[in-house]
C-alpha positions as a Python dict, from the first residue, in 0.01 Angstrom:
ca = {
    (1, 'M'): (0, 0, 0),
    (2, 'K'): (276, -245, -92),
    (3, 'N'): (576, -97, -276),
    (4, 'V'): (684, -349, -541),
    (5, 'T'): (977, -370, -783),
    (6, 'I'): (944, -580, -1100),
    (7, 'L'): (1277, -702, -1236),
    (8, 'G'): (1235, -831, -1591),
    (9, 'A'): (915, -636, -1647),
    (10, 'T'): (909, -687, -2025),
    (11, 'G'): (925, -1067, -2011),
    (12, 'S'): (625, -1300, -1996),
    (13, 'V'): (605, -1319, -1616),
    (14, 'G'): (697, -953, -1582),
    (15, 'Q'): (415, -840, -1809),
    (16, 'Q'): (165, -1060, -1629),
    (17, 'S'): (291, -914, -1299),
    (18, 'V'): (213, -572, -1444),
    (19, 'D'): (-141, -696, -1522),
    (20, 'V'): (-189, -803, -1161),
    (21, 'A'): (-41, -482, -1020),
    (22, 'R'): (-273, -280, -1245),
    (23, 'A'): (-574, -483, -1125),
    (24, 'Y'): (-489, -404, -762),
    (25, 'A'): (-376, -44, -804),
    (26, 'D'): (-533, 42, -467),
    (27, 'R'): (-303, -205, -291),
    (28, 'I'): (12, -230, -505),
    (29, 'H'): (244, 53, -602),
    (30, 'V'): (513, -35, -856),
    (31, 'G'): (810, 181, -762),
    (32, 'C'): (1072, 38, -996),
    (33, 'I'): (1078, -170, -1314),
    (34, 'S'): (1366, -310, -1516),
    (35, 'A'): (1436, -460, -1856),
    (36, 'H'): (1753, -584, -2023),
    (37, 'R'): (1729, -428, -2369),
    (38, 'D'): (1368, -378, -2478),
    (39, 'V'): (1344, -6, -2404),
    (40, 'E'): (1027, 41, -2609),
    (41, 'A'): (830, -214, -2405),
    (42, 'L'): (987, -80, -2086),
    (43, 'A'): (882, 276, -2171),
    (44, 'H'): (526, 161, -2246),
    (45, 'I'): (499, -2, -1901),
    (46, 'A'): (664, 295, -1731),
    (47, 'N'): (427, 546, -1891),
    (48, 'D'): (135, 336, -1767),
    (49, 'L'): (249, 266, -1408),
    (50, 'K'): (467, 575, -1349),
    (51, 'P'): (733, 408, -1129),
    (52, 'E'): (986, 642, -970),
    (53, 'Y'): (1275, 430, -1099),
    (54, 'V'): (1327, 270, -1441),
    (55, 'A'): (1631, 45, -1492),
    (56, 'V'): (1796, -73, -1813),
    (57, 'T'): (2034, -355, -1724),
    (58, 'G'): (2184, -437, -2065),
    (59, 'V'): (2523, -272, -2111),
    (60, 'N'): (2459, -202, -2482),
    (61, 'A'): (2094, -100, -2445),
    (62, 'D'): (1976, 228, -2598),
    (63, 'V'): (1926, 433, -2282),
    (64, 'E'): (1899, 761, -2475),
    (65, 'K'): (1606, 622, -2673),
    (66, 'L'): (1432, 527, -2348),
    (67, 'G'): (1448, 890, -2235),
    (68, 'T'): (1277, 1009, -2551),
    (69, 'L'): (995, 754, -2512),
    (70, 'L'): (901, 843, -2154),
    (71, 'D'): (627, 1099, -2096),
    (72, 'Y'): (747, 1178, -1741),
    (73, 'E'): (1084, 1203, -1563),
    (74, 'P'): (1173, 901, -1348),
    (75, 'V'): (1522, 824, -1223),
    (76, 'I'): (1682, 611, -1495),
    (77, 'L'): (1929, 346, -1376),
    (78, 'S'): (2166, 203, -1635),
    (79, 'G'): (2502, 39, -1671),
    (80, 'Y'): (2675, -262, -1519),
    (81, 'D'): (2528, -220, -1167),
    (82, 'A'): (2178, -118, -1273),
    (83, 'L'): (2019, -453, -1179),
    (84, 'L'): (2164, -445, -828),
    (85, 'E'): (2068, -80, -784),
    (86, 'A'): (1714, -162, -893),
    (87, 'C'): (1680, -418, -613),
    (88, 'T'): (1687, -149, -345),
    (89, 'A'): (1578, 163, -536),
    (90, 'G'): (1284, 326, -360),
    (91, 'K'): (1308, 80, -66),
    (92, 'P'): (1065, -184, -197),
    (93, 'D'): (865, -415, 26),
    (94, 'M'): (889, -689, -237),
    (95, 'V'): (1096, -761, -548),
    (96, 'I'): (948, -976, -824),
    (97, 'L'): (1253, -1155, -964),
    (98, 'S'): (1164, -1259, -1319),
    (99, 'V'): (1503, -1199, -1482),
    (100, 'L'): (1599, -1481, -1718),
    (101, 'G'): (1866, -1736, -1623),
    (102, 'I'): (2164, -1713, -1389),
    (103, 'A'): (2173, -1335, -1451),
    (104, 'G'): (1918, -1308, -1171),
    (105, 'L'): (2147, -1466, -910),
    (106, 'P'): (2334, -1147, -804),
    (107, 'A'): (2000, -968, -772),
    (108, 'F'): (1867, -1249, -553),
    (109, 'E'): (2173, -1218, -330),
    (110, 'E'): (2128, -840, -309),
    (111, 'C'): (1765, -877, -199),
    (112, 'L'): (1863, -1128, 68),
    (113, 'R'): (2138, -898, 194),
    (114, 'H'): (1877, -627, 251),
    (115, 'K'): (1609, -870, 373),
    (116, 'I'): (1366, -769, 98),
    (117, 'T'): (1086, -1017, 32),
    (118, 'V'): (1141, -1193, -302),
    (119, 'A'): (864, -1321, -528),
    (120, 'L'): (1074, -1577, -713),
    (121, 'A'): (993, -1645, -1079),
    (122, 'N'): (1359, -1699, -1166),
    (123, 'K'): (1409, -2060, -1061),
    (124, 'E'): (1761, -2062, -1205),
    (125, 'S'): (1879, -1830, -925),
    (126, 'L'): (1784, -2082, -659),
    (127, 'V'): (1908, -2378, -865),
    (128, 'C'): (2248, -2217, -925),
    (129, 'G'): (2273, -2055, -584),
    (130, 'G'): (2192, -2391, -425),
    (131, 'K'): (2321, -2434, -73),
    (132, 'V'): (2476, -2085, -72),
    (133, 'I'): (2142, -1914, -131),
    (134, 'Q'): (1963, -2168, 88),
    (135, 'R'): (2195, -2072, 376),
    (136, 'M'): (2145, -1698, 313),
    (137, 'I'): (1766, -1739, 324),
    (138, 'R'): (1794, -1924, 653),
    (139, 'E'): (2042, -1680, 811),
    (140, 'T'): (1865, -1360, 703),
    (141, 'G'): (1514, -1490, 760),
    (142, 'T'): (1406, -1332, 430),
    (143, 'L'): (1069, -1442, 297),
    (144, 'V'): (1095, -1599, -50),
    (145, 'L'): (758, -1659, -212),
    (146, 'P'): (725, -1899, -508),
    (147, 'V'): (579, -1765, -832),
    (148, 'D'): (616, -2077, -1048),
    (149, 'S'): (267, -2228, -1066),
    (150, 'E'): (393, -2565, -940),
    (151, 'H'): (574, -2423, -639),
    (152, 'S'): (296, -2181, -558),
    (153, 'A'): (68, -2485, -559),
    (154, 'L'): (297, -2672, -319),
    (155, 'F'): (308, -2365, -92),
    (156, 'Q'): (-72, -2354, -88),
    (157, 'C'): (-100, -2729, -17),
    (158, 'L'): (144, -2679, 273),
    (159, 'N'): (-89, -2415, 420),
    (160, 'H'): (151, -2134, 322),
    (161, 'E'): (433, -2285, 523),
    (162, 'F'): (772, -2437, 438),
    (163, 'D'): (742, -2704, 707),
    (164, 'V'): (759, -3051, 550),
    (165, 'T'): (780, -3248, 875),
    (166, 'D'): (468, -3454, 800),
    (167, 'V'): (524, -3477, 423),
    (168, 'Q'): (599, -3809, 257),
    (169, 'N'): (640, -3685, -103),
    (170, 'L'): (604, -3370, -309),
    (171, 'W'): (436, -3425, -647),
    (172, 'I'): (506, -3183, -931),
    (173, 'T'): (294, -3213, -1243),
    (174, 'A'): (407, -3160, -1602),
    (175, 'S'): (203, -3124, -1920),
    (176, 'G'): (450, -3346, -2104),
    (177, 'G'): (517, -3080, -2366),
    (178, 'P'): (481, -3120, -2743),
    (179, 'F'): (667, -3453, -2759),
    (180, 'L'): (469, -3650, -2502),
    (181, 'R'): (349, -3909, -2754),
    (182, 'W'): (656, -3904, -2982),
    (183, 'S'): (910, -4187, -3002),
    (184, 'K'): (1264, -4131, -2872),
    (185, 'D'): (1404, -4122, -3225),
    (186, 'E'): (1147, -3863, -3331),
    (187, 'I'): (1229, -3651, -3026),
    (188, 'D'): (1604, -3671, -3084),
    (189, 'H'): (1562, -3531, -3436),
    (190, 'A'): (1277, -3291, -3362),
    (191, 'P'): (1272, -2974, -3577),
    (192, 'L'): (1283, -2640, -3399),
    (193, 'E'): (937, -2529, -3512),
    (194, 'K'): (782, -2838, -3348),
    (195, 'A'): (977, -2790, -3024),
    (196, 'L'): (852, -2432, -3000),
    (197, 'K'): (484, -2535, -3014),
    (198, 'H'): (391, -2597, -2653),
    (199, 'P'): (39, -2744, -2618),
    (200, 'R'): (-59, -2545, -2307),
    (201, 'W'): (159, -2238, -2257),
    (202, 'S'): (281, -1936, -2453),
    (203, 'M'): (631, -1855, -2330),
    (204, 'G'): (974, -1738, -2444),
    (205, 'Q'): (1188, -1962, -2665),
    (206, 'K'): (1428, -2084, -2398),
    (207, 'I'): (1166, -2200, -2149),
    (208, 'T'): (958, -2350, -2431),
    (209, 'I'): (1250, -2569, -2537),
    (210, 'D'): (1309, -2659, -2171),
    (211, 'S'): (946, -2768, -2148),
    (212, 'A'): (983, -2983, -2459),
    (213, 'S'): (1289, -3161, -2313),
    (214, 'L'): (1140, -3167, -1959),
    (215, 'A'): (1457, -2985, -1844),
    (216, 'N'): (1224, -2718, -1708),
    (217, 'K'): (1056, -2981, -1492),
    (218, 'G'): (1402, -3090, -1380),
    (219, 'L'): (1479, -2734, -1276),
    (220, 'E'): (1151, -2725, -1083),
    (221, 'V'): (1248, -3044, -902),
    (222, 'M'): (1576, -2878, -801),
    (223, 'E'): (1388, -2564, -694),
    (224, 'A'): (1159, -2774, -472),
    (225, 'H'): (1464, -2950, -326),
    (226, 'F'): (1623, -2621, -217),
    (227, 'M'): (1303, -2434, -129),
    (228, 'Y'): (1154, -2706, 92),
    (229, 'G'): (1463, -2904, 190),
    (230, 'V'): (1322, -3230, 55),
    (231, 'P'): (1563, -3495, -82),
    (232, 'A'): (1544, -3590, -449),
    (233, 'E'): (1391, -3933, -385),
    (234, 'R'): (1086, -3769, -220),
    (235, 'I'): (1011, -3537, -512),
    (236, 'K'): (798, -3702, -779),
    (237, 'V'): (710, -3586, -1130),
    (238, 'L'): (371, -3674, -1276),
    (239, 'I'): (275, -3617, -1639),
    (240, 'H'): (-67, -3451, -1644),
    (241, 'P'): (-151, -3318, -1994),
    (242, 'Q'): (-454, -3113, -1888),
    (243, 'S'): (-243, -2901, -1645),
    (244, 'I'): (-538, -2859, -1409),
    (245, 'I'): (-362, -3001, -1102),
    (246, 'H'): (-44, -2797, -1058),
    (247, 'S'): (114, -2987, -767),
    (248, 'M'): (27, -3219, -480),
    (249, 'V'): (150, -3296, -132),
    (250, 'E'): (141, -3658, -16),
    (251, 'W'): (127, -3669, 362),
    (252, 'R'): (272, -3924, 600),
    (253, 'D'): (-72, -4079, 659),
    (254, 'A'): (-111, -4142, 280),
    (255, 'S'): (-364, -3862, 229),
    (256, 'V'): (-297, -3622, -57),
    (257, 'S'): (-364, -3248, -93),
    (258, 'A'): (-384, -3116, -449),
    (259, 'Q'): (-403, -2761, -582),
    (260, 'L'): (-615, -2709, -894),
    (261, 'G'): (-645, -2396, -1101),
    (262, 'P'): (-674, -2252, -1451),
    (263, 'V'): (-371, -2241, -1681),
    (264, 'D'): (-287, -1878, -1607),
    (265, 'M'): (33, -1749, -1447),
    (266, 'R'): (-150, -1446, -1312),
    (267, 'M'): (-296, -1666, -1038),
    (268, 'P'): (36, -1760, -867),
    (269, 'I'): (165, -1406, -932),
    (270, 'Q'): (-137, -1264, -751),
    (271, 'K'): (-85, -1510, -464),
    (272, 'A'): (270, -1382, -416),
    (273, 'L'): (199, -1012, -467),
    (274, 'L'): (-89, -1000, -220),
    (275, 'F'): (46, -1252, 33),
    (276, 'P'): (-83, -1320, 293),
    (277, 'E'): (-417, -1182, 171),
    (278, 'M'): (-656, -1379, -49),
    (279, 'L'): (-877, -1166, -273),
    (280, 'E'): (-1089, -1217, -582),
    (281, 'N'): (-879, -1237, -898),
    (282, 'P'): (-1030, -1030, -1182),
    (283, 'C'): (-753, -1143, -1420),
    (284, 'V'): (-837, -1514, -1416),
    (285, 'R'): (-1132, -1715, -1546),
    (286, 'P'): (-1232, -1973, -1280),
    (287, 'L'): (-1229, -2346, -1356),
    (288, 'N'): (-1546, -2493, -1500),
    (289, 'F'): (-1550, -2853, -1379),
    (290, 'Y'): (-1837, -2938, -1611),
    (291, 'E'): (-1612, -2860, -1908),
    (292, 'I'): (-1298, -3032, -1784),
    (293, 'G'): (-1417, -3389, -1829),
    (294, 'S'): (-1140, -3638, -1748),
    (295, 'L'): (-790, -3590, -1608),
    (296, 'E'): (-496, -3806, -1724),
    (297, 'F'): (-180, -3904, -1538),
    (298, 'F'): (134, -4079, -1664),
    (299, 'E'): (474, -4171, -1527),
    (300, 'P'): (746, -3974, -1711),
    (301, 'D'): (963, -4176, -1950),
    (302, 'M'): (1318, -4105, -1837),
    (303, 'E'): (1468, -4266, -2147),
    (304, 'K'): (1272, -4042, -2383),
    (305, 'F'): (1341, -3739, -2162),
    (306, 'P'): (1693, -3788, -2019),
    (307, 'C'): (1717, -3421, -1916),
    (308, 'L'): (1467, -3498, -1638),
    (309, 'A'): (1667, -3799, -1517),
    (310, 'L'): (1985, -3589, -1514),
    (311, 'A'): (1815, -3333, -1289),
    (312, 'F'): (1778, -3592, -1013),
    (313, 'E'): (2143, -3690, -1062),
    (314, 'A'): (2243, -3324, -1035),
    (315, 'I'): (2072, -3300, -694),
    (316, 'R'): (2243, -3615, -570),
    (317, 'T'): (2586, -3500, -693),
    (318, 'D'): (2545, -3134, -593),
    (319, 'T'): (2592, -3018, -953),
    (320, 'T'): (2267, -2827, -1000),
    (321, 'A'): (2451, -2510, -1107),
    (322, 'V'): (2640, -2714, -1367),
    (323, 'Y'): (2315, -2860, -1497),
    (324, 'N'): (2153, -2519, -1534),
    (325, 'T'): (2442, -2352, -1715),
    (326, 'A'): (2509, -2646, -1945),
    (327, 'N'): (2140, -2656, -2032),
    (328, 'E'): (2132, -2282, -2106),
    (329, 'E'): (2425, -2320, -2346),
    (330, 'A'): (2283, -2636, -2503),
    (331, 'V'): (1945, -2472, -2567),
    (332, 'A'): (2118, -2169, -2722),
    (333, 'C'): (2304, -2407, -2955),
    (334, 'Y'): (1981, -2583, -3052),
    (335, 'L'): (1802, -2254, -3118),
    (336, 'A'): (2095, -2149, -3337),
    (337, 'G'): (2073, -2473, -3537),
    (338, 'K'): (2414, -2601, -3421),
    (339, 'I'): (2293, -2927, -3263),
    (340, 'E'): (1998, -3163, -3282),
    (341, 'F'): (1745, -3186, -3001),
    (342, 'G'): (1886, -3521, -2886),
    (343, 'R'): (2223, -3364, -2799),
    (344, 'L'): (2081, -3141, -2528),
    (345, 'S'): (2106, -3408, -2260),
    (346, 'G'): (2450, -3520, -2378),
    (347, 'L'): (2598, -3175, -2330),
    (348, 'I'): (2447, -3155, -1981),
    (349, 'E'): (2573, -3500, -1884),
    (350, 'S'): (2925, -3433, -2011),
    (351, 'S'): (2936, -3108, -1814),
    (352, 'I'): (2822, -3280, -1494),
    (353, 'R'): (3102, -3537, -1536),
    (354, 'K'): (3359, -3264, -1607),
    (355, 'F'): (3272, -3038, -1313),
    (356, 'Y'): (3166, -3307, -1068),
    (357, 'T'): (3426, -3203, -808),
    (358, 'D'): (3371, -2827, -829),
    (359, 'K'): (3180, -2712, -519),
    (360, 'P'): (3157, -2330, -515),
    (361, 'K'): (3102, -2174, -173),
    (362, 'T'): (3019, -1815, -270),
    (363, 'I'): (2808, -1641, -533),
    (364, 'S'): (3127, -1512, -694),
    (365, 'E'): (3263, -1866, -725),
    (366, 'I'): (2932, -1983, -874),
    (367, 'L'): (2949, -1708, -1139),
    (368, 'N'): (3311, -1800, -1222),
    (369, 'L'): (3212, -2166, -1254),
    (370, 'D'): (2932, -2056, -1487),
    (371, 'K'): (3189, -1904, -1725),
    (372, 'D'): (3401, -2221, -1720),
    (373, 'I'): (3102, -2441, -1799),
    (374, 'R'): (2996, -2224, -2092),
    (375, 'A'): (3347, -2237, -2236),
    (376, 'Y'): (3358, -2616, -2191),
    (377, 'V'): (3022, -2673, -2367),
    (378, 'K'): (3151, -2477, -2666),
    (379, 'T'): (3449, -2716, -2692),
    (380, 'L'): (3207, -3010, -2714),
    (381, 'L'): (3052, -2873, -3032),
}
């Protein structure tokens, strides 16, 4: 029986993690769950799974209301340190880190300190933590399992190893988002309702906008860079609208291994939760190759999608944390109607230029830099 904690249980990945845990109730015990503010959804999950610990991480969340919604008496964690406390509450074997944005970074650090296996759905933690987190993983020997479908695919193609000795290139596929066939001018002035209509996935607003700008693919490139130690020039992005091939590994001898699967996040979540076992997945409908027909592949247009080009620059200039924070602020501005879609990349680029020389060496310094970047982006408006 594996004791699992789900951080960010009410989000998209968190809820799908709950689905997988429920499907394997004879193998997975959920001992702790957390949410930022949505106490109603948190209580619903808690009443179903009966974890011993329930954490509310938002300082202004209605903790009293949570207590009235629960039909049993778990230990309720709340307040400023609730997220860190949730990492170790009940001594979990694995923590699913699906907290949104850089907020997950301190939790990632806490798990590494205690050598708790991390199922990583929060790519921003690795992108912002960069070399600091990379060093902690190496020094502690903590197992970090990818949950993103693309990185889970790479892990499978690498035979569940992180050894890239014989790898020529890593290929990460992208659907292309809603603006794949739009002109640059149309993209730059895209209305919010169009940007929020992803052709393949149903996700939260922030990640949906990132998918439309291909910033999300840029973040995945950075994640692959830090997770596998591969330089930027050996990580390739391939537009693949059908989203059947999730990633590929090109070997030194020119052969290629590809991972194919249905468009369903519960597959990579199951891979991580049950690792190293491979069992039937009752949550996922298998691929039907007779229905698929043809598969398309395109080279990404870096001029139409400058956020992707900037991601490679961020790796080369060691400004991945700057990229992530500036993008978070830029997307928030777009969602609030303060800027047009075309300004997203400009705010990121200006931030990279501004903080080019800042090289934080600790998690605390990274979090302080995060505050400075957010303040700077606001001045650009």
